[in-house]
Structures are given as structure tokens and as C-alpha cells.
Amino acid sequence: AWKRNQITSFTDRDGFEKEVVRHVETTLARSMFNCDEIAAYSATSLAFRDRLITHWNRTQQRQTYRDTKRVYYLSLEFLMGRALDNAMLNVGLKNVAQDGLAELGFRIEDVIKQEHDAALGNGGLGRLAACFLDSLATLNFPAWGYGLRYRYGIFKQEIIDGYQVEVPDYWLDFNPWEFPRHDVTVDIQFFGQVNKKTVGGKTISVWEAGEIVQAVAYDVPIPGYDTPTTNNLRLWSSKASGGEFDFQKFNSGDYESSVADQQRAETISAVLYPNDNLERGKELRLKQQYFWVAASLYDIVRRFKKSRRSWNEFPDQVAIQLNDTHPTLAIVELQRILVDVEGLEWDNAWEIVTSTFGYTNHTVLPEALEKWPVGLVQHLLPRHLQIIYDINLFFLQSVEKAFPDDRDMLRRVSIIEESQPKMVRMAFLAIVGSHKVNGVAELHSDLIKTTIFKDFVEIYGPDKFTNVTNGITPRRWLHQANPRLSELIASKCGGNDFLKDLTLLNQLEKHVQDKQFRKEWAEIKYANKVRLAKHIKDTTGVVVNPASLFDVQVKRIHEYKRQQLNIFGVIHRYLSLKAMTPDQRKKQLPRVSIFGGKAAPGYWMAKQIIHLINSVGAVVNKDEDIGDLLKVIFLEDYNVSKAEMICPASDISEHISTAGTEASGTSNMKFVLNGGLIIGTCDGANIEITREIGESNIFLFGNLSEDVEDLRHAHTYGSHTIDSDLDKVFNEIEKGTFGTPHDFSAMIAAVRQHGDYYLVSDDFHSYIETHQLVDEAYRNQDEWIAKCITSVSRMGFFTSDRCINEYAEEIWNVEPLAVDRH
Ligand code: 26Y
């Protein structure tokens, strides 16, 4: 028998240091004498990576050997952030590394900070996928993620003269966390035509390629917390097929065009589309989607075939979850493989397909729903368009049977929208091709059933539609982001078990009245605020007082999320302060309004909002009448690793979307879990957070989702009077107090002239009043801290572990694989 992994496992400080030195001197080919922090980061990562590989191989072997049902999570986005700290904590050897690095002359925090975020996502949807991978591994589910290996992740945001400027995020320079699998490749075809062939009396369709691009697998290990299970995230990279050059062209002297072919192929996985909730219908995006989906399915089918089971067992072995409609072509591709390649009958194949897929919807915003022009699909994927038409035909036939007199129903639910040009409605295709459809919070799941997917509930019955309220991983979002709070909690909850069973947080509640505990809690919050204040000073030059109330809104900039409401509220506060006498001012509570988030590069209004925030900051922050009473900060380049610093430092955070527009929100959960309170609308998961933590521990305001339609109607067809306080804010902007008024005229016009679609004026008064309640509550620090502790103690529901268990039970029908803890 061969001996396993003698070389690369360390368990103590000495062993760790030896591994670091070995990697510096051999893998990195450097000397310990000029080992800087980057080299220390690289070597530490390589040492931990080696450890993970052992567990990873064993996990994969065990999963192959046991051959139980696997889950495949298809997502165009995985917003992973940094890997090293997470790996150290999940493996449980961070202390060892800390001591070892200290002995080598490094502070572990500085080493961790060398890592570039893996920013392969836009926002909530991508981060959710990352939290799910963490939970799947922690709970020992046999699960793979499939995504694209973008060379450029979400752009880096710079703020220049108050405006957002996008800089490319080239992150792959050195990435120790990925393993290229040059032997795992799939040829993906595009364009071409479909020919009919008769084989043994049967007519089959053959798709002749017009272009072939190669998909190369890159694997990223995903360690579970406190378990040897290490799952796999497989990311596909595109490459010209047939090696580096098309030799025929090359030899015939057509060097330029052979290089051009290669570049065209590599373009497919080059860049993440930076739109969040805004569909643009670009051909390259559709190419990305098919490239990734086809490679993933080929891989999944190849693995299934190894077990030599009958095709009818496919859904017993494979569950595929579609993260929004972006991977919906997988439904069509599997049907194509089963019918055209494997020769199954249509109905038999379709039964297998629909039993395999589940579809998660993340939005009701019409502008975010994917539709592809029929002509584009025809051109790029001619066979797939035929299959889509057949799927639609059979579907509409069944609808017609059930609703014989309802012609309009057929028009409404058709997968093909009969518009000019005709469009393929991807959400409808996803519903028809899946056995379960879920929303991501209760309100959202109700809304999709009563609005955008109403007809489908009638057709399929209500059981096809379900809710799985989002969650977050407490490993990254508490233990890693807020180590001191995590430790304090552990001291009251009987150790670290709460990180695996978050409901154990409820043990905190009996300590709420404990003076010493509250004091320590408050000290930790303060220290986290000091750290953020330092970051603010270092990056913006503005000095903020950590004793102020920190009011945070960080998320993608979008009109529906209403950063404009927030900044108008800030201006209102500024005007109120300016109108006070010095004596009155002395009684006011100092506040720091902190914003962060990226605007899609083509989203002009979102960029205007950023500009207004910065313009207000420029005036307020240097106003000597105001001093510490109000500071306005825009934090550049909000991303996962910044969120890990910001969430623990917030007193109150803002989740203030127009009711009915934010599907769930997940940062609301991160902020509360880190001992902050929230101000929010009755939207998304805010509603369930309120149910869990209690109404007295959250600041809710604004109109309800059921009233939004009527209000909008009234704006358009009735009289629309602007809230008088908001009007004063607008007048002040128009006076030029915050710079050239023309710059902000569109934002004001959206409210005054264009129907105020997001109900900024309707909610303004309630918003301002509720902020006054926040101020009052914050004055009583003792009670404030009690609210925070109580809230945290009741947040157990919002772990992504609960979420994954619900998916496993209700949608995937998969079970964890027991592990031996050698
Ligand atoms: C079609 C394409 C342009 C597109 C790209 C990205 C469409 C949507 C998105 C991203 C959507 C997204 O991040 N949605 C968010 O998903 C979170 C996780 O479920 C929710 O918490 C959040 O409310 C929702 O906005």
C-alpha cells in the first residue's frame, strides 16, 4: 500500500513554518531574506492549499465511490472574495499560521490583505452563490458549483472629482486557489446549421458547427467549516480549439487572422458583464451563457455515464439548480443531448429534463428579466431554437387543453413573445423546464406567484412554486469578519458550535441584562468603528469621530434601492442643523452617513446619484458650523473584503428599497448579525427579519408593497404633490449649494416630473421621522446595545445552512455524505 500525503500536511507551528519556507524557496524561487508580504501571502496560501488538496481528493473519491445524488449549482456569478482567511478558519489552523507568520516577522492581518478579491459577480446573486458553496461543503453535501473563469471580474471603482470611473480588474496574475485542468476540456460549438439524417429508419437532427471553441476547466477547492469535506467549484475558461494557432492558416501565411481567431475565442470568458438587474441583450453574453452551460452539462453527463445507469435514473443522480435565468439554456441543451445525441424519445427525455432542474428567481423588475431575440438565438444556436419552439408547442398544446377558451392565456404564457422582433422569454422557459421554482424571501415568492408568474400558478398548481428565504454564511460574515464579537458570543454560547447551528445564538438572550457583557459588546463595536474610521481617513482624508452614529448604506447603486432617498434625507438633516442656533446644535447627535457601491457603467442615473453623494460630502464635510455633527462619506470600490470591514462597524444600516422591489437583500442579515440595527422598508427579507427579531428592534418606515401600484397610478393620472420637506431639499440643490444644479436636475425631475416611480416623495416624511426615532434610541446606549444583542440572538434563521437544508429537502432530494473525521 502506498503512503498518502506525507509531504504536505502540517499540524503545528513548526510544520507550518517549514512549509512556508519551502514554498518561498522552491515554488516561488525566492530567498527568505527578501520575502515580502506578498511572498508571505503566496507561501501561506500554497501551504494551506496543499492541505486542502488532500481533503479535496478524498472528498471527490468518496463521492465517486458512493455514487449518491449530487447537486450542481449553475451560476454565472460567484462573488467569493478572499480565500486565505476563510481556508485557515475552516480548516481550523489560523492560530498556527498566526504564530508561524509572527515568528517569520509578519502580522497575519497584513498578509491576509495581500490577496486580491475574487470578484466574479455583481452583488447579491453572486455572493449568495458563494455563501451556498460554503454551506454545501460545511453540511457535507456532494455538490459542485459551475461558473465562468472571467479574466476580468467586476471593475474596480475609482472616484475622480466625485464621479465613478471604471478600471479593469485583472485579478489572475497569481492565483494559488485555482488548478488548471488542461486535460479536462470540452469543445463547444456555435453557429452553423441543422441537417436531418436518417439512421436505422429514424430521422435525427445533426447540428453542424460553424465555429468551435474549447472550454478548459479550472478547479477551485471549497473547504467546509470543521469538516474534511472539500467540494469543487469548476470554472470554465475559453480557448481557441485545436491548440494555440490554427496551423493551416498559420502555415498559409495568414498569421494575423489565426491570432484573431484565438482572441475571439478567448473573448468569451474575458469579462464579467457589470450589469445588475438590467438586461442588455448582448450577443457575447448569450455566447458566454451557452459556452458555460454546454461545458458544464457535458461534464455532468460524462460523470453520470461512468456509473452505467439507465437514463431514467439521471434525476435520481443529478439535481441542477439554475441561479436565475442566466443558465436556462441548460434545459434546452440537456434535451438536445438526450434526443439528438443519445437517441431518447422526446417525451422520455423531457420527463428526465424537467425532473432534473430547479429554477431560482431573484427579481420581479421587468427590466431585469432576460429575453433573447429569436433571430439571435437562431443564428448562434440553430438547433436550440428548434428545440425551444418544440418545447413551446407541446407546452401550449397542454395549456390549450386545460384552458380551451382562453386564447389570451396562450399569448401571455408563450415562451416566444410575439413582439417585433420576437423574443425568447427565458424565465418562462425556466419555469416550463423545471420541477420547482422558488423565490428568495416570503414576500418575493408571494409576489412572483401573484404577478409575473400568475398564469403559471394556474397552469401547474401552486405546489410547483415555493419559497426559500436567503441566508448568509456565519463563518465568513461573523467569525471571519468580526473575530472579537464571534469570540465573545462563543464565551456565552458554549463554544463555537453556534457557527454550525446558528440557532444556538438564542443563548445570548439570557445575558442581555449582563452589564459586563454589554460593556464588552459595546467596546467591540467601538473598536470596529475605529478601524473603519481609520480606513475612511486613509482613503478619503476625512476625519470622522468613532463616537458618532455610523449610518451605512452599501450595495449596488440602483434607483430601486433608493440611495437618492438617503442622500436627500442627509441634505434635509444638513439644512436642519444649519438652521439651528449653536446651543441647539450642541444637543444634536453626531452622525456619519456612509455610502458605498458600484453603478453599472451604462447606468447614467446611478452615476448621477454617486456624484450627488460626493458633492454633498464635499460641502458638508468642510462646513465648520457642522463639524462632527454630520459627515458624508462615499467609500470607493465596495467589494466583499470591504464589506467584511464595514458590516461590523455599523450602528444602523439602510435597506430602503421601494416596497416590493428588493427580492430579499442579504446585507440586511449581515449587518444585524454583526450587532447593528437597521432602518428599512417592508420589503424582501426585512419582513422576516422583523418577524424574527421583533418589531421593537427594527426601524421600519414607508408605504407597503400592496399600495405601490395605486400610488404610481395616482402619480400618473391624479395630482402629484411633492412632500414639502423634500421640496426644500430640491430647492437647495437647485440654488447651487452642492455645485452646478444642472448636474442633478434629472434626479429631481424623476420625482417631480416623471411620476416618481420609486415613491421617493411618498416615503420621504416617514423616512425622516424614522431617522429621528433612530437618533432618540441611540441616545440611550444601554438600551441600544440591548436591542443589538437581542437581535443577534434571534438571527439563527438567516444562516445559509438552513437555506441549503431547505433546498436539499424541498427541491433537490439529496442527502449529506457522512464523513469520517480520521
Ligand atoms: C440579466 C442580467 C443583466 C442580470 C445580472 C445580474 C440580472 C440580474 C443580476 C443580479 C441580480 C441580483 O443580484 N439580485 C439580487 O439577488 C439577491 C440574492 O437572491 C437578492 O437578495 C437581491 O434582493 C436581488 O436584488
GROMACS .gro file of N, CA, C and O in nm, residues 2 53 59 61-62 165 170 217 231 287-288 341 360 422 470 481 595 626 673 690 715-716 740 762 775:
model
  100
    2TRP      N    1   0.046   0.223  -0.077
    2TRP     CA    2   0.124   0.347  -0.085
    2TRP      C    3   0.086   0.438   0.031
    2TRP      O    4  -0.025   0.434   0.083
   53ILE      N    5  -0.585   2.016  -0.070
   53ILE     CA    6  -0.585   1.920  -0.181
   53ILE      C    7  -0.610   1.778  -0.131
   53ILE      O    8  -0.686   1.701  -0.190
   59THR      N    9  -1.248   1.377  -0.069
   59THR     CA   10  -1.391   1.407  -0.083
   59THR      C   11  -1.440   1.360  -0.219
   59THR      O   12  -1.544   1.295  -0.230
   61GLN      N   13  -1.306   1.136  -0.418
   61GLN     CA   14  -1.304   0.989  -0.426
   61GLN      C   15  -1.423   0.929  -0.355
   61GLN      O   16  -1.489   0.838  -0.405
   62ARG      N   17  -1.452   0.982  -0.237
   62ARG     CA   18  -1.565   0.930  -0.158
   62ARG      C   19  -1.696   0.950  -0.235
   62ARG      O   20  -1.778   0.861  -0.243
  165VAL      N   21  -1.531   5.621  -1.194
  165VAL     CA   22  -1.452   5.583  -1.310
  165VAL      C   23  -1.423   5.433  -1.297
  165VAL      O   24  -1.389   5.386  -1.189
  170TYR      N   25  -0.794   4.312  -1.331
  170TYR     CA   26  -0.716   4.197  -1.376
  170TYR      C   27  -0.666   4.125  -1.253
  170TYR      O   28  -0.577   4.171  -1.183
  217ALA      N   29  -1.125   2.348  -1.801
  217ALA     CA   30  -1.171   2.355  -1.662
  217ALA      C   31  -1.062   2.409  -1.570
  217ALA      O   32  -0.945   2.375  -1.582
  231ASN      N   33  -1.534   2.060  -0.132
  231ASN     CA   34  -1.606   2.047  -0.260
  231ASN      C   35  -1.534   2.121  -0.372
  231ASN      O   36  -1.429   2.183  -0.350
  287LYS      N   37  -2.343   3.413  -2.584
  287LYS     CA   38  -2.233   3.319  -2.611
  287LYS      C   39  -2.173   3.267  -2.481
  287LYS      O   40  -2.146   3.148  -2.466
  288GLN      N   41  -2.151   3.357  -2.388
  288GLN     CA   42  -2.100   3.316  -2.256
  288GLN      C   43  -2.192   3.212  -2.193
  288GLN      O   44  -2.148   3.111  -2.141
  341VAL      N   45  -2.833   1.324  -2.939
  341VAL     CA   46  -2.708   1.250  -2.924
  341VAL      C   47  -2.733   1.111  -2.868
  341VAL      O   48  -2.678   1.013  -2.916
  360THR      N   49  -3.432   2.926  -0.955
  360THR     CA   50  -3.447   3.029  -0.853
  360THR      C   51  -3.462   3.165  -0.920
  360THR      O   52  -3.376   3.205  -1.000
  422LYS      N   53  -3.941   3.917  -3.242
  422LYS     CA   54  -3.984   3.812  -3.149
  422LYS      C   55  -3.875   3.784  -3.047
  422LYS      O   56  -3.756   3.790  -3.079
  470ASN      N   57  -3.344   3.355   0.162
  470ASN     CA   58  -3.198   3.359   0.156
  470ASN      C   59  -3.134   3.352   0.295
  470ASN      O   60  -3.198   3.378   0.397
  481ALA      N   61  -1.534   3.801   0.972
  481ALA     CA   62  -1.542   3.948   0.961
  481ALA      C   63  -1.529   4.014   1.098
  481ALA      O   64  -1.483   4.126   1.109
  595PHE      N   65  -2.176   5.580   0.247
  595PHE     CA   66  -2.230   5.515   0.127
  595PHE      C   67  -2.120   5.434   0.061
  595PHE      O   68  -2.002   5.465   0.072
  626ILE      N   69  -2.093   7.280   1.121
  626ILE     CA   70  -2.144   7.144   1.137
  626ILE      C   71  -2.046   7.053   1.211
  626ILE      O   72  -2.085   6.975   1.298
  673LEU      N   73  -2.651   4.059   1.205
  673LEU     CA   74  -2.570   3.954   1.267
  673LEU      C   75  -2.444   4.011   1.332
  673LEU      O   76  -2.388   3.952   1.424
  690THR      N   77  -3.781   4.120   1.074
  690THR     CA   78  -3.869   4.180   1.176
  690THR      C   79  -3.943   4.072   1.254
  690THR      O   80  -3.949   4.075   1.377
  715HIS      N   81  -4.985   5.904  -0.918
  715HIS     CA   82  -4.885   6.000  -0.967
  715HIS      C   83  -4.910   6.032  -1.113
  715HIS      O   84  -4.893   6.145  -1.157
  716THR      N   85  -4.943   5.930  -1.188
  716THR     CA   86  -4.952   5.946  -1.333
  716THR      C   87  -5.084   6.012  -1.373
  716THR      O   88  -5.088   6.096  -1.461
  740THR      N   89  -2.301   7.275  -0.943
  740THR     CA   90  -2.386   7.305  -1.059
  740THR      C   91  -2.519   7.231  -1.052
  740THR      O   92  -2.523   7.109  -1.062
  762ASP      N   93  -4.330   5.996  -0.164
  762ASP     CA   94  -4.433   5.934  -0.079
  762ASP      C   95  -4.374   5.884   0.053
  762ASP      O   96  -4.441   5.885   0.155
  775ASP      N   97  -3.221   5.844   1.614
  775ASP     CA   98  -3.141   5.933   1.698
  775ASP      C   99  -3.178   5.918   1.845
  775ASP      O  100  -3.091   5.902   1.932
   0.00000   0.00000   0.00000
